[in-house]
mmCIF file of C-alpha atoms and ligand atoms in Angstrom:
data_model
loop_
_atom_site.group_PDB
_atom_site.id
_atom_site.type_symbol
_atom_site.label_atom_id
_atom_site.label_comp_id
_atom_site.label_asym_id
_atom_site.label_seq_id
_atom_site.Cartn_x
_atom_site.Cartn_y
_atom_site.Cartn_z
ATOM 1 C CA MET A 1 58.244 40.352 16.235
ATOM 2 C CA ALA A 2 56.688 40.350 12.747
ATOM 3 C CA LYS A 3 52.898 40.331 12.599
ATOM 4 C CA ALA A 4 51.388 38.245 9.821
ATOM 5 C CA ALA A 5 47.999 37.347 8.395
ATOM 6 C CA ILE A 6 46.628 34.551 6.231
ATOM 7 C CA MET A 7 43.849 35.216 3.712
ATOM 8 C CA GLY A 8 41.990 31.989 2.903
ATOM 9 C CA TYR A 9 41.860 28.944 5.184
ATOM 10 C CA GLY A 10 41.593 26.213 2.564
ATOM 11 C CA THR A 11 44.135 23.519 1.736
ATOM 12 C CA VAL A 12 47.126 25.844 1.401
ATOM 13 C CA GLY A 13 46.008 28.351 4.052
ATOM 14 C CA SER A 14 45.651 25.677 6.713
ATOM 15 C CA GLY A 15 49.078 24.361 5.669
ATOM 16 C CA VAL A 16 50.563 27.831 6.171
ATOM 17 C CA TYR A 17 48.969 27.963 9.630
ATOM 18 C CA ASP A 18 50.306 24.499 10.528
ATOM 19 C CA ILE A 19 53.860 25.341 9.467
ATOM 20 C CA ILE A 20 53.833 28.663 11.325
ATOM 21 C CA ARG A 21 52.719 26.870 14.480
ATOM 22 C CA ILE A 22 54.704 23.612 14.203
ATOM 23 C CA ASN A 23 57.971 25.083 12.920
ATOM 24 C CA ALA A 24 57.822 28.278 14.982
ATOM 25 C CA ALA A 25 61.324 27.915 16.452
ATOM 26 C CA LYS A 26 62.907 27.256 13.040
ATOM 27 C CA LEU A 27 61.046 30.169 11.494
ATOM 28 C CA THR A 28 62.258 32.522 14.229
ATOM 29 C CA LYS A 29 65.802 31.436 13.461
ATOM 30 C CA SER A 30 65.319 31.930 9.698
ATOM 31 C CA ALA A 31 63.464 35.242 9.958
ATOM 32 C CA GLY A 32 65.560 36.637 12.798
ATOM 33 C CA GLU A 33 62.408 37.375 14.792
ATOM 34 C CA ASP A 34 59.213 35.637 15.867
ATOM 35 C CA ILE A 35 56.329 35.408 13.416
ATOM 36 C CA ASP A 36 53.155 36.364 15.218
ATOM 37 C CA LEU A 37 50.029 35.289 13.345
ATOM 38 C CA LYS A 38 47.447 37.986 14.061
ATOM 39 C CA TYR A 39 44.582 37.251 11.624
ATOM 40 C CA ILE A 40 43.124 34.552 9.432
ATOM 41 C CA LEU A 41 40.620 35.870 6.898
ATOM 42 C CA ASP A 42 37.892 33.511 5.711
ATOM 43 C CA ILE A 43 34.186 33.937 5.099
ATOM 44 C CA ARG A 44 33.401 30.574 6.685
ATOM 45 C CA GLU A 45 32.906 29.811 10.381
ATOM 46 C CA PHE A 46 35.686 28.001 12.246
ATOM 47 C CA ASP A 47 34.106 27.793 15.699
ATOM 48 C CA ASP A 48 35.896 24.540 16.544
ATOM 49 C CA HIS A 49 39.331 25.853 15.632
ATOM 50 C CA PRO A 50 41.729 26.000 18.640
ATOM 51 C CA GLU A 51 42.579 29.593 17.708
ATOM 52 C CA LYS A 52 39.152 30.709 16.567
ATOM 53 C CA GLU A 53 39.834 34.232 17.877
ATOM 54 C CA LEU A 54 42.254 34.774 14.963
ATOM 55 C CA PHE A 55 39.492 34.502 12.367
ATOM 56 C CA THR A 56 37.914 37.528 10.748
ATOM 57 C CA LYS A 57 35.578 37.977 7.804
ATOM 58 C CA ASP A 58 36.609 41.599 7.207
ATOM 59 C CA VAL A 59 39.754 42.250 5.163
ATOM 60 C CA ASN A 60 39.801 45.830 6.508
ATOM 61 C CA ASP A 61 40.861 44.453 9.884
ATOM 62 C CA ILE A 62 44.128 43.469 8.194
ATOM 63 C CA ILE A 63 44.472 46.418 5.806
ATOM 64 C CA ASN A 64 43.973 48.964 8.611
ATOM 65 C CA ASP A 65 46.187 47.229 11.165
ATOM 66 C CA ASP A 66 49.537 49.046 11.055
ATOM 67 C CA GLU A 67 51.178 46.223 12.973
ATOM 68 C CA VAL A 68 50.664 43.656 10.203
ATOM 69 C CA SER A 69 53.659 43.655 7.867
ATOM 70 C CA VAL A 70 53.166 40.498 5.797
ATOM 71 C CA VAL A 71 50.088 38.757 4.429
ATOM 72 C CA ALA A 72 49.771 35.357 2.735
ATOM 73 C CA GLU A 73 47.077 35.475 0.056
ATOM 74 C CA VAL A 74 46.116 31.829 -0.398
ATOM 75 C CA MET A 75 42.445 32.282 -1.209
ATOM 76 C CA GLY A 76 42.875 31.647 -4.942
ATOM 77 C CA GLY A 77 40.829 33.044 -7.839
ATOM 78 C CA LEU A 78 41.003 36.543 -9.283
ATOM 79 C CA HIS A 79 38.377 38.397 -7.280
ATOM 80 C CA PRO A 80 38.438 39.546 -4.576
ATOM 81 C CA ALA A 81 42.075 38.344 -4.296
ATOM 82 C CA TYR A 82 43.197 41.105 -6.694
ATOM 83 C CA GLU A 83 41.402 43.912 -4.840
ATOM 84 C CA PHE A 84 42.588 42.671 -1.432
ATOM 85 C CA THR A 85 46.195 42.290 -2.608
ATOM 86 C CA LYS A 86 46.262 45.724 -4.243
ATOM 87 C CA SER A 87 44.876 47.394 -1.107
ATOM 88 C CA LEU A 88 47.335 45.577 1.144
ATOM 89 C CA LEU A 89 50.330 46.537 -1.003
ATOM 90 C CA MET A 90 49.140 50.148 -1.107
ATOM 91 C CA ALA A 91 48.846 50.038 2.673
ATOM 92 C CA GLY A 92 52.558 49.145 2.786
ATOM 93 C CA LYS A 93 52.202 45.453 3.528
ATOM 94 C CA ASN A 94 54.205 42.663 1.908
ATOM 95 C CA VAL A 95 52.042 40.066 0.196
ATOM 96 C CA VAL A 96 53.055 36.494 -0.642
ATOM 97 C CA THR A 97 50.886 34.134 -2.635
ATOM 98 C CA SER A 98 50.357 30.739 -4.223
ATOM 99 C CA ASN A 99 47.708 32.215 -6.539
ATOM 100 C CA LYS A 100 49.037 31.542 -10.061
ATOM 101 C CA GLU A 101 45.887 32.827 -11.725
ATOM 102 C CA LEU A 102 46.298 36.194 -10.027
ATOM 103 C CA VAL A 103 50.061 36.364 -10.655
ATOM 104 C CA ALA A 104 49.679 35.473 -14.350
ATOM 105 C CA THR A 105 46.834 37.957 -14.817
ATOM 106 C CA TYR A 106 47.755 40.948 -12.654
ATOM 107 C CA GLY A 107 51.403 40.164 -11.825
ATOM 108 C CA SER A 108 52.917 43.154 -13.691
ATOM 109 C CA GLU A 109 50.616 45.589 -11.930
ATOM 110 C CA LEU A 110 50.955 44.067 -8.455
ATOM 111 C CA ILE A 111 54.746 43.793 -8.722
ATOM 112 C CA ALA A 112 54.863 47.498 -9.725
ATOM 113 C CA THR A 113 52.503 48.457 -6.887
ATOM 114 C CA ALA A 114 54.704 46.592 -4.404
ATOM 115 C CA LYS A 115 57.775 48.440 -5.675
ATOM 116 C CA GLU A 116 56.067 51.834 -5.507
ATOM 117 C CA ASN A 117 55.165 51.143 -1.896
ATOM 118 C CA GLY A 118 58.563 49.801 -0.841
ATOM 119 C CA VAL A 119 57.276 46.296 -0.153
ATOM 120 C CA ASN A 120 57.395 42.909 -1.881
ATOM 121 C CA TYR A 121 54.933 40.772 -3.799
ATOM 122 C CA LEU A 122 56.407 37.267 -3.791
ATOM 123 C CA PHE A 123 54.893 34.195 -5.429
ATOM 124 C CA GLU A 124 57.317 31.258 -5.214
ATOM 125 C CA ALA A 125 54.426 28.862 -4.466
ATOM 126 C CA SER A 126 52.594 29.820 -7.650
ATOM 127 C CA VAL A 127 54.728 27.495 -9.799
ATOM 128 C CA GLY A 128 55.806 23.982 -8.859
ATOM 129 C CA GLY A 129 54.188 23.880 -5.393
ATOM 130 C CA GLY A 130 57.014 23.206 -2.963
ATOM 131 C CA ILE A 131 59.820 23.294 -5.545
ATOM 132 C CA PRO A 132 62.171 26.257 -5.280
ATOM 133 C CA VAL A 133 62.225 27.416 -8.902
ATOM 134 C CA LEU A 134 61.228 31.071 -9.319
ATOM 135 C CA ARG A 135 63.875 32.486 -7.008
ATOM 136 C CA PRO A 136 66.608 30.254 -8.518
ATOM 137 C CA LEU A 137 65.470 31.306 -12.006
ATOM 138 C CA ALA A 138 65.484 35.013 -11.115
ATOM 139 C CA CYS A 139 68.591 34.987 -8.926
ATOM 140 C CA CYS A 140 70.832 31.945 -9.375
ATOM 141 C CA LEU A 141 70.431 31.857 -13.173
ATOM 142 C CA ALA A 142 70.643 35.634 -13.577
ATOM 143 C CA ALA A 143 73.872 35.302 -15.565
ATOM 144 C CA ASN A 144 72.148 33.351 -18.341
ATOM 145 C CA ASN A 145 70.055 34.177 -21.339
ATOM 146 C CA ILE A 146 67.323 31.598 -20.867
ATOM 147 C CA LYS A 147 66.814 29.629 -24.073
ATOM 148 C CA LYS A 148 64.124 27.105 -23.205
ATOM 149 C CA ILE A 149 61.868 26.022 -20.382
ATOM 150 C CA ALA A 150 59.988 22.730 -20.390
ATOM 151 C CA GLY A 151 58.051 21.733 -17.329
ATOM 152 C CA ILE A 152 55.662 19.237 -15.863
ATOM 153 C CA LEU A 153 53.784 21.998 -14.106
ATOM 154 C CA ASN A 154 50.527 20.456 -12.988
ATOM 155 C CA GLY A 155 50.537 17.869 -10.233
ATOM 156 C CA THR A 156 46.940 16.779 -10.745
ATOM 157 C CA THR A 157 47.321 15.820 -14.398
ATOM 158 C CA ASN A 158 50.669 14.138 -13.801
ATOM 159 C CA TYR A 159 49.065 12.176 -10.967
ATOM 160 C CA ILE A 160 46.095 11.204 -13.157
ATOM 161 C CA LEU A 161 48.300 10.042 -16.048
ATOM 162 C CA TYR A 162 50.517 8.102 -13.635
ATOM 163 C CA GLN A 163 47.581 6.399 -11.883
ATOM 164 C CA MET A 164 45.970 5.506 -15.215
ATOM 165 C CA ILE A 165 49.177 3.971 -16.538
ATOM 166 C CA THR A 166 50.652 2.360 -13.434
ATOM 167 C CA ASN A 167 47.596 1.385 -11.396
ATOM 168 C CA SER A 168 45.088 1.098 -14.279
ATOM 169 C CA LYS A 169 42.807 3.583 -12.542
ATOM 170 C CA SER A 170 40.095 5.200 -14.646
ATOM 171 C CA PHE A 171 40.465 8.890 -15.418
ATOM 172 C CA ASP A 172 37.519 9.749 -13.146
ATOM 173 C CA MET A 173 38.797 7.678 -10.236
ATOM 174 C CA ALA A 174 42.287 9.176 -10.510
ATOM 175 C CA LEU A 175 40.788 12.681 -10.585
ATOM 176 C CA LYS A 176 38.714 11.932 -7.470
ATOM 177 C CA ASP A 177 41.867 10.794 -5.660
ATOM 178 C CA ALA A 178 43.691 13.960 -6.742
ATOM 179 C CA GLN A 179 40.824 16.013 -5.317
ATOM 180 C CA ALA A 180 40.828 14.018 -2.060
ATOM 181 C CA ASN A 181 44.584 14.585 -1.741
ATOM 182 C CA GLY A 182 44.148 18.350 -2.106
ATOM 183 C CA TYR A 183 45.999 18.541 -5.450
ATOM 184 C CA ALA A 184 43.172 19.609 -7.755
ATOM 185 C CA GLU A 185 41.782 23.091 -8.304
ATOM 186 C CA ARG A 186 38.243 23.876 -7.115
ATOM 187 C CA ASN A 187 37.203 23.558 -10.750
ATOM 188 C CA PRO A 188 39.265 20.594 -11.996
ATOM 189 C CA ALA A 189 38.881 21.811 -15.590
ATOM 190 C CA ALA A 190 41.660 24.241 -14.672
ATOM 191 C CA ASP A 191 43.942 21.230 -14.261
ATOM 192 C CA ILE A 192 42.793 18.780 -16.908
ATOM 193 C CA GLU A 193 42.258 21.356 -19.668
ATOM 194 C CA GLY A 194 45.751 22.757 -19.098
ATOM 195 C CA TYR A 195 44.748 26.255 -17.894
ATOM 196 C CA ASP A 196 46.686 25.908 -14.637
ATOM 197 C CA ALA A 197 49.860 24.831 -16.464
ATOM 198 C CA CYS A 198 49.287 27.708 -18.903
ATOM 199 C CA ARG A 199 49.364 30.272 -16.073
ATOM 200 C CA LYS A 200 52.507 28.637 -14.700
ATOM 201 C CA ILE A 201 54.467 28.611 -17.967
ATOM 202 C CA ALA A 202 53.394 32.242 -18.467
ATOM 203 C CA ILE A 203 54.865 33.102 -15.042
ATOM 204 C CA LEU A 204 58.100 31.219 -15.771
ATOM 205 C CA ALA A 205 58.480 32.805 -19.207
ATOM 206 C CA SER A 206 57.721 36.273 -17.815
ATOM 207 C CA LEU A 207 60.320 35.861 -15.099
ATOM 208 C CA ALA A 208 62.904 34.464 -17.518
ATOM 209 C CA SER A 209 62.448 37.303 -20.021
ATOM 210 C CA GLY A 210 61.618 40.178 -17.682
ATOM 211 C CA PHE A 211 58.512 40.936 -19.747
ATOM 212 C CA GLU A 212 54.950 39.833 -19.143
ATOM 213 C CA VAL A 213 53.987 36.877 -21.296
ATOM 214 C CA ASP A 214 50.252 37.118 -21.792
ATOM 215 C CA TYR A 215 48.819 33.705 -20.890
ATOM 216 C CA SER A 216 45.845 34.268 -23.170
ATOM 217 C CA GLU A 217 48.255 34.100 -26.141
ATOM 218 C CA ILE A 218 49.556 30.653 -25.149
ATOM 219 C CA SER A 219 48.086 27.755 -27.103
ATOM 220 C CA THR A 220 46.694 25.409 -24.456
ATOM 221 C CA GLU A 221 45.566 21.812 -24.679
ATOM 222 C CA GLY A 222 44.896 19.506 -21.713
ATOM 223 C CA ILE A 223 44.961 15.750 -21.228
ATOM 224 C CA THR A 224 41.307 14.951 -21.875
ATOM 225 C CA ASN A 225 42.014 13.599 -25.366
ATOM 226 C CA ILE A 226 44.815 11.287 -24.246
ATOM 227 C CA THR A 227 43.735 7.658 -24.250
ATOM 228 C CA LEU A 228 45.278 4.570 -22.709
ATOM 229 C CA ASP A 229 45.972 3.396 -26.274
ATOM 230 C CA ASP A 230 48.054 6.533 -26.868
ATOM 231 C CA VAL A 231 50.022 5.743 -23.744
ATOM 232 C CA LYS A 232 50.515 2.103 -24.751
ATOM 233 C CA CYS A 233 51.678 3.072 -28.251
ATOM 234 C CA ALA A 234 54.108 5.588 -26.777
ATOM 235 C CA ARG A 235 55.471 2.785 -24.624
ATOM 236 C CA GLU A 236 56.130 0.776 -27.813
ATOM 237 C CA LEU A 237 58.426 3.626 -28.840
ATOM 238 C CA ASP A 238 60.097 3.605 -25.407
ATOM 239 C CA ALA A 239 58.478 6.882 -24.439
ATOM 240 C CA VAL A 240 55.921 8.421 -22.087
ATOM 241 C CA ILE A 241 53.291 11.136 -22.514
ATOM 242 C CA LYS A 242 53.271 14.085 -20.113
ATOM 243 C CA LEU A 243 51.454 17.423 -20.005
ATOM 244 C CA ILE A 244 54.194 19.944 -20.724
ATOM 245 C CA GLY A 245 54.397 23.702 -20.418
ATOM 246 C CA TYR A 246 56.955 24.756 -23.002
ATOM 247 C CA ALA A 247 58.597 28.099 -23.756
ATOM 248 C CA GLU A 248 61.385 28.965 -26.170
ATOM 249 C CA PHE A 249 63.062 32.350 -26.232
ATOM 250 C CA PHE A 250 64.118 33.627 -29.657
ATOM 251 C CA GLU A 251 66.961 36.069 -30.292
ATOM 252 C CA ASN A 252 64.493 38.617 -31.695
ATOM 253 C CA GLY A 253 62.872 38.846 -28.253
ATOM 254 C CA LYS A 254 59.797 36.815 -29.206
ATOM 255 C CA ILE A 255 58.728 33.881 -27.063
ATOM 256 C CA TYR A 256 57.076 30.753 -28.394
ATOM 257 C CA ALA A 257 54.989 28.950 -25.746
ATOM 258 C CA HIS A 258 52.415 26.195 -25.497
ATOM 259 C CA VAL A 259 50.824 23.771 -23.071
ATOM 260 C CA ALA A 260 50.117 20.351 -24.543
ATOM 261 C CA PRO A 261 50.609 16.650 -23.971
ATOM 262 C CA MET A 262 54.070 15.818 -25.307
ATOM 263 C CA MET A 263 55.900 12.570 -25.890
ATOM 264 C CA ILE A 264 59.167 12.203 -23.972
ATOM 265 C CA LYS A 265 61.732 9.494 -24.614
ATOM 266 C CA ASN A 266 62.477 7.314 -21.579
ATOM 267 C CA GLY A 267 65.814 8.191 -20.065
ATOM 268 C CA SER A 268 65.454 11.923 -20.663
ATOM 269 C CA MET A 269 65.359 14.235 -17.665
ATOM 270 C CA LEU A 270 61.578 14.674 -17.501
ATOM 271 C CA SER A 271 60.493 11.128 -18.380
ATOM 272 C CA GLY A 272 60.741 9.733 -14.832
ATOM 273 C CA VAL A 273 58.775 12.544 -13.188
ATOM 274 C CA ASP A 274 55.712 10.683 -11.938
ATOM 275 C CA ASP A 275 52.796 10.921 -9.544
ATOM 276 C CA VAL A 276 52.121 14.416 -8.148
ATOM 277 C CA PHE A 277 55.708 15.487 -8.770
ATOM 278 C CA ASN A 278 56.553 18.454 -10.977
ATOM 279 C CA ALA A 279 59.824 19.268 -12.676
ATOM 280 C CA VAL A 280 61.026 22.335 -14.511
ATOM 281 C CA LEU A 281 63.867 21.950 -16.981
ATOM 282 C CA ILE A 282 65.557 25.245 -17.780
ATOM 283 C CA ASN A 283 68.207 25.741 -20.416
ATOM 284 C CA GLY A 284 70.481 28.750 -20.000
ATOM 285 C CA ASP A 285 73.193 29.750 -22.446
ATOM 286 C CA ALA A 286 75.921 29.566 -19.804
ATOM 287 C CA VAL A 287 74.758 26.812 -17.470
ATOM 288 C CA GLY A 288 73.141 24.424 -19.972
ATOM 289 C CA ASP A 289 70.295 22.281 -18.649
ATOM 290 C CA VAL A 290 69.239 22.457 -15.009
ATOM 291 C CA MET A 291 66.203 20.735 -13.559
ATOM 292 C CA PHE A 292 64.140 21.597 -10.501
ATOM 293 C CA TYR A 293 62.144 18.662 -9.153
ATOM 294 C CA GLY A 294 59.772 18.068 -6.248
ATOM 295 C CA PRO A 295 56.174 17.890 -5.032
ATOM 296 C CA GLY A 296 54.134 20.153 -7.298
ATOM 297 C CA ALA A 297 50.905 20.363 -5.317
ATOM 298 C CA GLY A 298 49.448 19.563 -1.914
ATOM 299 C CA LYS A 299 48.947 21.303 1.408
ATOM 300 C CA LEU A 300 52.339 21.303 3.120
ATOM 301 C CA PRO A 301 54.622 21.418 0.032
ATOM 302 C CA THR A 302 52.800 24.496 -1.303
ATOM 303 C CA ALA A 303 52.600 26.052 2.156
ATOM 304 C CA SER A 304 56.341 25.450 2.542
ATOM 305 C CA ALA A 305 56.985 27.851 -0.344
ATOM 306 C CA VAL A 306 54.440 30.393 0.928
ATOM 307 C CA VAL A 307 55.978 30.468 4.410
ATOM 308 C CA ALA A 308 59.486 30.767 2.947
ATOM 309 C CA ASP A 309 58.279 33.894 1.123
ATOM 310 C CA ILE A 310 56.910 35.256 4.419
ATOM 311 C CA VAL A 311 60.363 34.750 5.924
ATOM 312 C CA ASP A 312 61.999 36.406 2.903
ATOM 313 C CA CYS A 313 59.792 39.477 3.316
ATOM 314 C CA ILE A 314 60.718 39.738 6.987
ATOM 315 C CA VAL A 315 64.431 39.301 6.303
ATOM 316 C CA HIS A 316 64.328 41.877 3.477
ATOM 317 C CA LYS A 317 62.238 44.462 5.308
ATOM 318 C CA GLY A 318 62.359 47.749 3.407
ATOM 319 C CA MET A 319 64.117 46.197 0.411
ATOM 320 C CA SER A 320 62.552 45.359 -2.939
ATOM 321 C CA ARG A 321 63.406 41.825 -4.134
ATOM 322 C CA ARG A 322 64.227 41.769 -7.856
ATOM 323 C CA ILE A 323 61.767 39.006 -8.698
ATOM 324 C CA GLY A 324 59.342 40.163 -11.345
ATOM 325 C CA TRP A 325 58.720 41.608 -14.759
ATOM 326 C CA ILE A 326 57.146 44.539 -16.559
ATOM 327 C CA LYS A 327 54.506 44.772 -19.262
ATOM 328 C CA PRO A 328 56.045 44.988 -22.758
ATOM 329 C CA ARG A 329 54.933 47.784 -25.112
ATOM 330 C CA SER A 330 53.519 45.202 -27.532
ATOM 331 C CA SER A 331 52.972 41.467 -27.617
ATOM 332 C CA ILE A 332 56.120 39.338 -27.430
ATOM 333 C CA ALA A 333 54.342 36.108 -28.394
ATOM 334 C CA ALA A 334 55.859 34.260 -31.354
ATOM 335 C CA GLY A 335 53.465 32.772 -33.903
ATOM 336 C CA LYS A 336 52.335 29.161 -33.581
ATOM 337 C CA ASP A 337 54.309 28.261 -36.711
ATOM 338 C CA ASP A 338 57.557 29.873 -35.569
ATOM 339 C CA LYS A 339 58.583 26.599 -33.970
ATOM 340 C CA LYS A 340 58.591 23.151 -35.572
ATOM 341 C CA PHE A 341 58.196 19.888 -33.688
ATOM 342 C CA SER A 342 58.369 16.266 -34.734
ATOM 343 C CA TYR A 343 55.106 14.484 -33.928
ATOM 344 C CA PHE A 344 54.247 11.024 -32.663
ATOM 345 C CA VAL A 345 51.430 9.928 -34.942
ATOM 346 C CA ARG A 346 48.918 7.093 -34.813
ATOM 347 C CA ALA A 347 47.184 6.603 -38.146
ATOM 348 C CA ASP A 348 44.871 4.049 -39.666
ATOM 349 C CA LYS A 349 46.810 1.341 -41.524
ATOM 350 C CA ASN A 350 45.255 2.424 -44.839
ATOM 351 C CA ALA A 351 45.888 6.160 -44.376
ATOM 352 C CA ASP A 352 48.217 7.807 -46.885
ATOM 353 C CA ILE A 353 51.133 9.070 -44.794
ATOM 354 C CA THR A 354 53.401 10.162 -47.642
ATOM 355 C CA GLY A 355 52.701 13.814 -46.744
ATOM 356 C CA PHE A 356 54.695 13.379 -43.511
ATOM 357 C CA GLY A 357 57.988 13.029 -45.422
ATOM 358 C CA THR A 358 60.576 10.616 -44.079
ATOM 359 C CA VAL A 359 59.043 9.080 -40.965
ATOM 360 C CA THR A 360 61.070 7.226 -38.320
ATOM 361 C CA GLU A 361 60.431 4.565 -35.661
ATOM 362 C CA PHE A 362 57.663 3.167 -37.835
ATOM 363 C CA ARG A 363 55.660 0.323 -36.239
ATOM 364 C CA SER A 364 52.631 -1.585 -37.458
ATOM 365 C CA LEU A 365 50.419 -2.237 -34.434
ATOM 366 C CA GLY A 366 47.151 -4.064 -35.122
ATOM 367 C CA ASP A 367 45.056 -1.989 -37.496
ATOM 368 C CA GLU A 368 47.211 1.095 -37.243
ATOM 369 C CA ASN A 369 50.654 2.493 -37.972
ATOM 370 C CA VAL A 370 52.585 4.551 -35.486
ATOM 371 C CA PHE A 371 55.620 6.648 -36.327
ATOM 372 C CA ILE A 372 57.496 9.877 -35.770
ATOM 373 C CA THR A 373 57.303 12.658 -38.332
ATOM 374 C CA GLU A 374 59.918 15.093 -39.523
ATOM 375 C CA PRO A 375 59.754 18.466 -37.741
ATOM 376 C CA MET A 376 56.657 20.339 -38.907
ATOM 377 C CA THR A 377 54.677 23.431 -37.969
ATOM 378 C CA ALA A 378 51.365 23.417 -36.116
ATOM 379 C CA SER A 379 49.575 24.541 -39.289
ATOM 380 C CA GLU A 380 51.117 21.707 -41.298
ATOM 381 C CA MET A 381 49.921 19.249 -38.673
ATOM 382 C CA ASP A 382 46.467 20.881 -38.595
ATOM 383 C CA GLU A 383 46.166 20.139 -42.326
ATOM 384 C CA ALA A 384 47.127 16.498 -41.756
ATOM 385 C CA ARG A 385 44.834 15.967 -38.748
ATOM 386 C CA ALA A 386 42.000 14.502 -40.791
ATOM 387 C CA ILE A 387 44.057 11.382 -41.542
ATOM 388 C CA VAL A 388 45.594 10.830 -38.107
ATOM 389 C CA LYS A 389 44.018 9.420 -34.943
ATOM 390 C CA THR A 390 46.527 11.029 -32.610
ATOM 391 C CA ALA A 391 49.323 13.539 -33.129
ATOM 392 C CA ILE A 392 51.454 14.459 -30.129
ATOM 393 C CA ARG A 393 54.505 16.729 -30.229
ATOM 394 C CA ILE A 394 57.848 15.226 -29.270
ATOM 395 C CA LEU A 395 59.911 17.011 -26.656
ATOM 396 C CA ASP A 396 63.533 16.897 -27.776
HETATM 397 N N1 HSE B 1 46.065 22.111 -9.041
HETATM 398 C C1 HSE B 1 47.451 22.437 -9.014
HETATM 399 C C2 HSE B 1 48.218 21.235 -9.500
HETATM 400 C C3 HSE B 1 47.851 22.825 -7.625
HETATM 401 O O1 HSE B 1 47.644 20.141 -9.546
HETATM 402 O O2 HSE B 1 49.385 21.359 -9.860
HETATM 403 C C4 HSE B 1 49.247 23.374 -7.510
HETATM 404 O O3 HSE B 1 49.407 24.559 -8.231
#
């Protein structure tokens, strides 16, 4: 029997509890032994909970209990999640998590600590909610040099954009619904300003390259500047706008990455990914394009990935899983101008657009012109910004 603990009884933590209880027989089959939940750590009171005796407010109960072999850290945030995780790993316990902020910030250190202590630090739920993507990237695509990753990595923003476009909901109303559905972060700025997607593309790029990609070096823009007019104009060009985490891996070992709203032509693999769904498109030099698709946020989908990691730790007792990365000696971030994109531009009808070179898909819509530019660098677009209303990169 494997003894387990949950740290944090919020949306994901209660989902982990539910799955452990409801799918107990299946989990025993998968893990090869029963999973016995011994503690739930939370600072709040849960006096009405049917198993209130499991709750503790003291992490030392878990750290000092030699019987506990695996802990799900689903409390979120950096502190005290970092300190708790580090202590648990050093005490020889496996830790699994959905905490992308922690993985993106302290992943290299925690992965190394796990290895030193002969245990695992697994974080499948940190990217794409319930979608299996990190293990397939690390294991099933191990034969490939990864060339590109483009993902719809934030369920909340995808849900908001979808509700605004399809159901004409206001931004605020769509955000409220996302919060009510348990998709949004405690501070929704993490979602709508792109920080959450930034952590996730950093994790994907780190795993793909084997070296930590520092999320603070990733240019990050959210969806707050996207208007319904932008969306309608994109539709005129048979395209949609999605918040994309993008990474490209250059032969010199540098990695270009950004998070930004991007325009995607209808019919391409990511264009039909709507609602709270996420998708991660990965291009490998041997396999070509593969896409991982599924529910990117929410209680049970995210908990599904957390519990699968618990099972993996039990099955691989005493073995280190090769899912991780190390810190590089120096930054591996490419410069913002090392990659050119074509842009979807909306400009005033009288604006001089000759500086954009040969534009395509030109349309005159009311008092403005919309078109697609030749590929240009971020700095070139920065110079042109004064004469454009909207400039959104095209995902090719
Ligand atoms: N707030 C996140 C999202 C939760 O909306 O994608 C899942 O990581």
